């Protein structure tokens, strides 16, 4: 079964299936019935993280040094926890700004810098080429091992054979065709490839299934479960060493462990292919909330059997010279499970091809948009006529880029990759990608990061990375002299690429990551704080850092006064997108902003930046900026505009203050209203209470009269007398309430005329004579003046005096009671004192006596004979006469109510 | 928004936990030669902790999507 023909047939059948899935996915996307728009497919597409490195390399690493393979999967799990914080922000930014690659992101963040885009692209290319070569190596070696069946062999040195006899070369070509077909099918402003993602998700399922299958086979059919393998391994001195973590035993040190965690955290987001699937191909931001645990779950599942296979392989092969990287393929072969071996091969190939295809598509976008297009657009020829049909040119550049990247990967595999294990090649790539971390993480949280800072950080970090990892690799292959490694360049041992400045205790990778990250971060921060950002950098920084604030309306820079002729813009868009798309972009903008652009000649700044963004989705923000700049007439801000902006700001601030003041006023008014409302409620409660008392006595007395018709005459007389009295009290009360209410509401018209206060007093005293006599209270008048004229309402003033006098009578002790009333002028005012010899008012009650119903409320010991409104009404009337009414009293010594009124004239 | 902020806060806290638990010196506290049901304690610790963390992420983000 395992002859070359069958293997090739199955492989091509599998590839055809992938083509079919990708084709179906693309077709459904065209019909707007996406098959990838759910969190499960999204999580599976993220699993493109698991490549041949995971599939073959992890087992090899576990077999060599134990648990050291694991941080590469724990890191992404930890990053998933930060996914909601970091990844979501990157996704939102990328969607708003039509960003399609990691290099584009960095370039766009730091002021659409061409230089930065180029540097980031170069780092990405050089960083992922070894990684791609790793995949090619895995496919090629696994194929060779499989073809050797039934012999158990290690692959021969590939470089010996000419490339046209090498299977890996043809595999590379097939992969290039796949990537070109589904990665560059057509140009799209969002740069999404649904078919590709569908195929990747399918491959993720296949590689997981294959790995679990071989895991179950090794664990339960070759051995008797996990416990059996562990027990057997524990019995062997060599394998027991792998149980622990101590560098002395050849395991990972804690430093290296931490480094691997860090670089895998960075890699899972910043690797070009991870950025492609996680950010660019993301359909819906909300898929993230499920994917942040589904993706780690996938990683856990694919890692469960790594250790059993690794130990199983070591136990089975003992000291045989076989490559532990391929244990998962070799074990089924040893036990003649041909179908399983083939399945494992397909799984491993899935893992490798998935990575290669997505990586090359991502790289082709990057190379085209950041390296090639900006240069082409700046050529003098293009400068003159930048409006040709560019979409074909762009597609051609991308296809060429795919082929270029794959050939570079192939070359690396043939000339360098031979010397390294799968994992160490992968780690080299990871540490290159970690160079993006300061510029990106700083870019989303730190507004002050500048272009100069990002450029110097990336460049310096990259130089250190090359020196500490690539130079040693080149020495290994003989391209550079080996003496560089042993005694350092020019005999300077402190420049030894593996022990820079004599640093010891780090492995190659940690050593490189430590120095490159340190240099990168210090340059980024240091240069950023030393340089000043340009206006565009400033705008972009604000738009990126505060993306959640701005995301609702994403027109950038209202202060960029750019305008362009609409026909120019249109032909620009048509050149890149095609005529139909260009028109729909313009029409869409017009509809959204409810403007008519058909009749307009000049595009407003919003339209220009919208067009730039749409173009940026296809050719990258840098190129789009260059392109749009060629048709734009950017008017520099004149002093007039600056003043306008300042004025607007000032007005906004003033308006804010005004608003604050009005709010405070409203608050106060509201408080007052609330207080009034409670007062009203209290008032009603008290009035009804006051009304109920006489009503109750009338009701009970009439009840007695009704039930006892034979009641004796004097008795009946007494009862009816009380009823009349209580009725009068009721009437008085109601009158007073109405009176008070009207006074309070200012509804009473005062009949102002000169009034003689002496006369008023005499009239009032006359009216209360009967009452005084009943209570046996004497009223004495001390009228020093015969005539004291004040302007006022005579009847109302009499009412005041009546209320004061009757109040005095009420509280005077019977028999000995005496009220003195004095009238005199003082300080140009008329003054009246009404003094009684009653019990007096406690000091704390004195301010309260003029409150309505105060007395009725607080003297329960004594049956109130008034309404409790008398003094309140008096106070109201005196107030209306611009006068004053107050009380002076001492307990046991009586009270004096005094009032002053302005004199006539 | 507040639910989202709560979720974000919890995930960040979980992340900080995981940083501590997955690194020196906590990991070096495990008795190296100790076996749990025949398995090295180091392996059991890492895989168990990993599983717990994934469950925790799921619970935290599920609570969010229910709201």
mmCIF file of N, CA and C in Angstrom, chain A residues 389 391 570-571 573-586:
data_model
loop_
_atom_site.group_PDB
_atom_site.id
_atom_site.type_symbol
_atom_site.label_atom_id
_atom_site.label_comp_id
_atom_site.label_asym_id
_atom_site.label_seq_id
_atom_site.Cartn_x
_atom_site.Cartn_y
_atom_site.Cartn_z
ATOM 1 N N UNK A 389 -4.626 51.009 -15.437
ATOM 2 C CA UNK A 389 -5.279 49.910 -14.746
ATOM 3 C C UNK A 389 -4.233 49.193 -13.905
ATOM 4 N N UNK A 391 -4.897 47.058 -11.247
ATOM 5 C CA UNK A 391 -5.250 45.831 -10.532
ATOM 6 C C UNK A 391 -4.492 44.627 -11.092
ATOM 7 N N UNK A 570 -12.076 59.328 -8.853
ATOM 8 C CA UNK A 570 -12.803 58.211 -9.435
ATOM 9 C C UNK A 570 -11.885 57.390 -10.329
ATOM 10 N N UNK A 571 -11.079 58.063 -11.125
ATOM 11 C CA UNK A 571 -10.223 57.291 -12.019
ATOM 12 C C UNK A 571 -9.137 56.575 -11.224
ATOM 13 N N UNK A 573 -9.591 55.319 -8.173
ATOM 14 C CA UNK A 573 -10.249 54.130 -7.631
ATOM 15 C C UNK A 573 -10.477 53.099 -8.726
ATOM 16 N N UNK A 574 -10.900 53.574 -9.885
ATOM 17 C CA UNK A 574 -11.191 52.657 -10.994
ATOM 18 C C UNK A 574 -9.924 51.927 -11.419
ATOM 19 N N UNK A 575 -8.798 52.629 -11.381
ATOM 20 C CA UNK A 575 -7.537 52.012 -11.786
ATOM 21 C C UNK A 575 -7.190 50.821 -10.913
ATOM 22 N N UNK A 576 -7.535 50.908 -9.641
ATOM 23 C CA UNK A 576 -7.171 49.840 -8.724
ATOM 24 C C UNK A 576 -8.291 48.822 -8.552
ATOM 25 N N UNK A 577 -9.519 49.325 -8.459
ATOM 26 C CA UNK A 577 -10.636 48.447 -8.108
ATOM 27 C C UNK A 577 -11.464 48.037 -9.319
ATOM 28 N N UNK A 578 -11.315 48.724 -10.414
ATOM 29 C CA UNK A 578 -12.229 48.506 -11.535
ATOM 30 C C UNK A 578 -13.339 49.544 -11.480
ATOM 31 N N UNK A 579 -13.921 49.786 -12.668
ATOM 32 C CA UNK A 579 -14.859 50.896 -12.772
ATOM 33 C C UNK A 579 -16.102 50.724 -11.899
ATOM 34 N N UNK A 580 -16.653 49.514 -11.943
ATOM 35 C CA UNK A 580 -17.911 49.282 -11.237
ATOM 36 C C UNK A 580 -17.719 49.470 -9.727
ATOM 37 N N UNK A 581 -16.647 48.888 -9.178
ATOM 38 C CA UNK A 581 -16.396 49.002 -7.738
ATOM 39 C C UNK A 581 -16.157 50.445 -7.340
ATOM 40 N N UNK A 582 -15.416 51.167 -8.202
ATOM 41 C CA UNK A 582 -15.114 52.561 -7.909
ATOM 42 C C UNK A 582 -16.400 53.353 -7.764
ATOM 43 N N UNK A 583 -17.326 53.110 -8.698
ATOM 44 C CA UNK A 583 -18.574 53.866 -8.627
ATOM 45 C C UNK A 583 -19.386 53.502 -7.400
ATOM 46 N N UNK A 584 -19.372 52.210 -7.057
ATOM 47 C CA UNK A 584 -20.169 51.821 -5.889
ATOM 48 C C UNK A 584 -19.550 52.371 -4.603
ATOM 49 N N UNK A 585 -18.225 52.520 -4.577
ATOM 50 C CA UNK A 585 -17.586 53.123 -3.400
ATOM 51 C C UNK A 585 -18.052 54.564 -3.230
ATOM 52 N N UNK A 586 -18.034 55.324 -4.346
ATOM 53 C CA UNK A 586 -18.451 56.724 -4.278
ATOM 54 C C UNK A 586 -19.930 56.839 -3.914
#
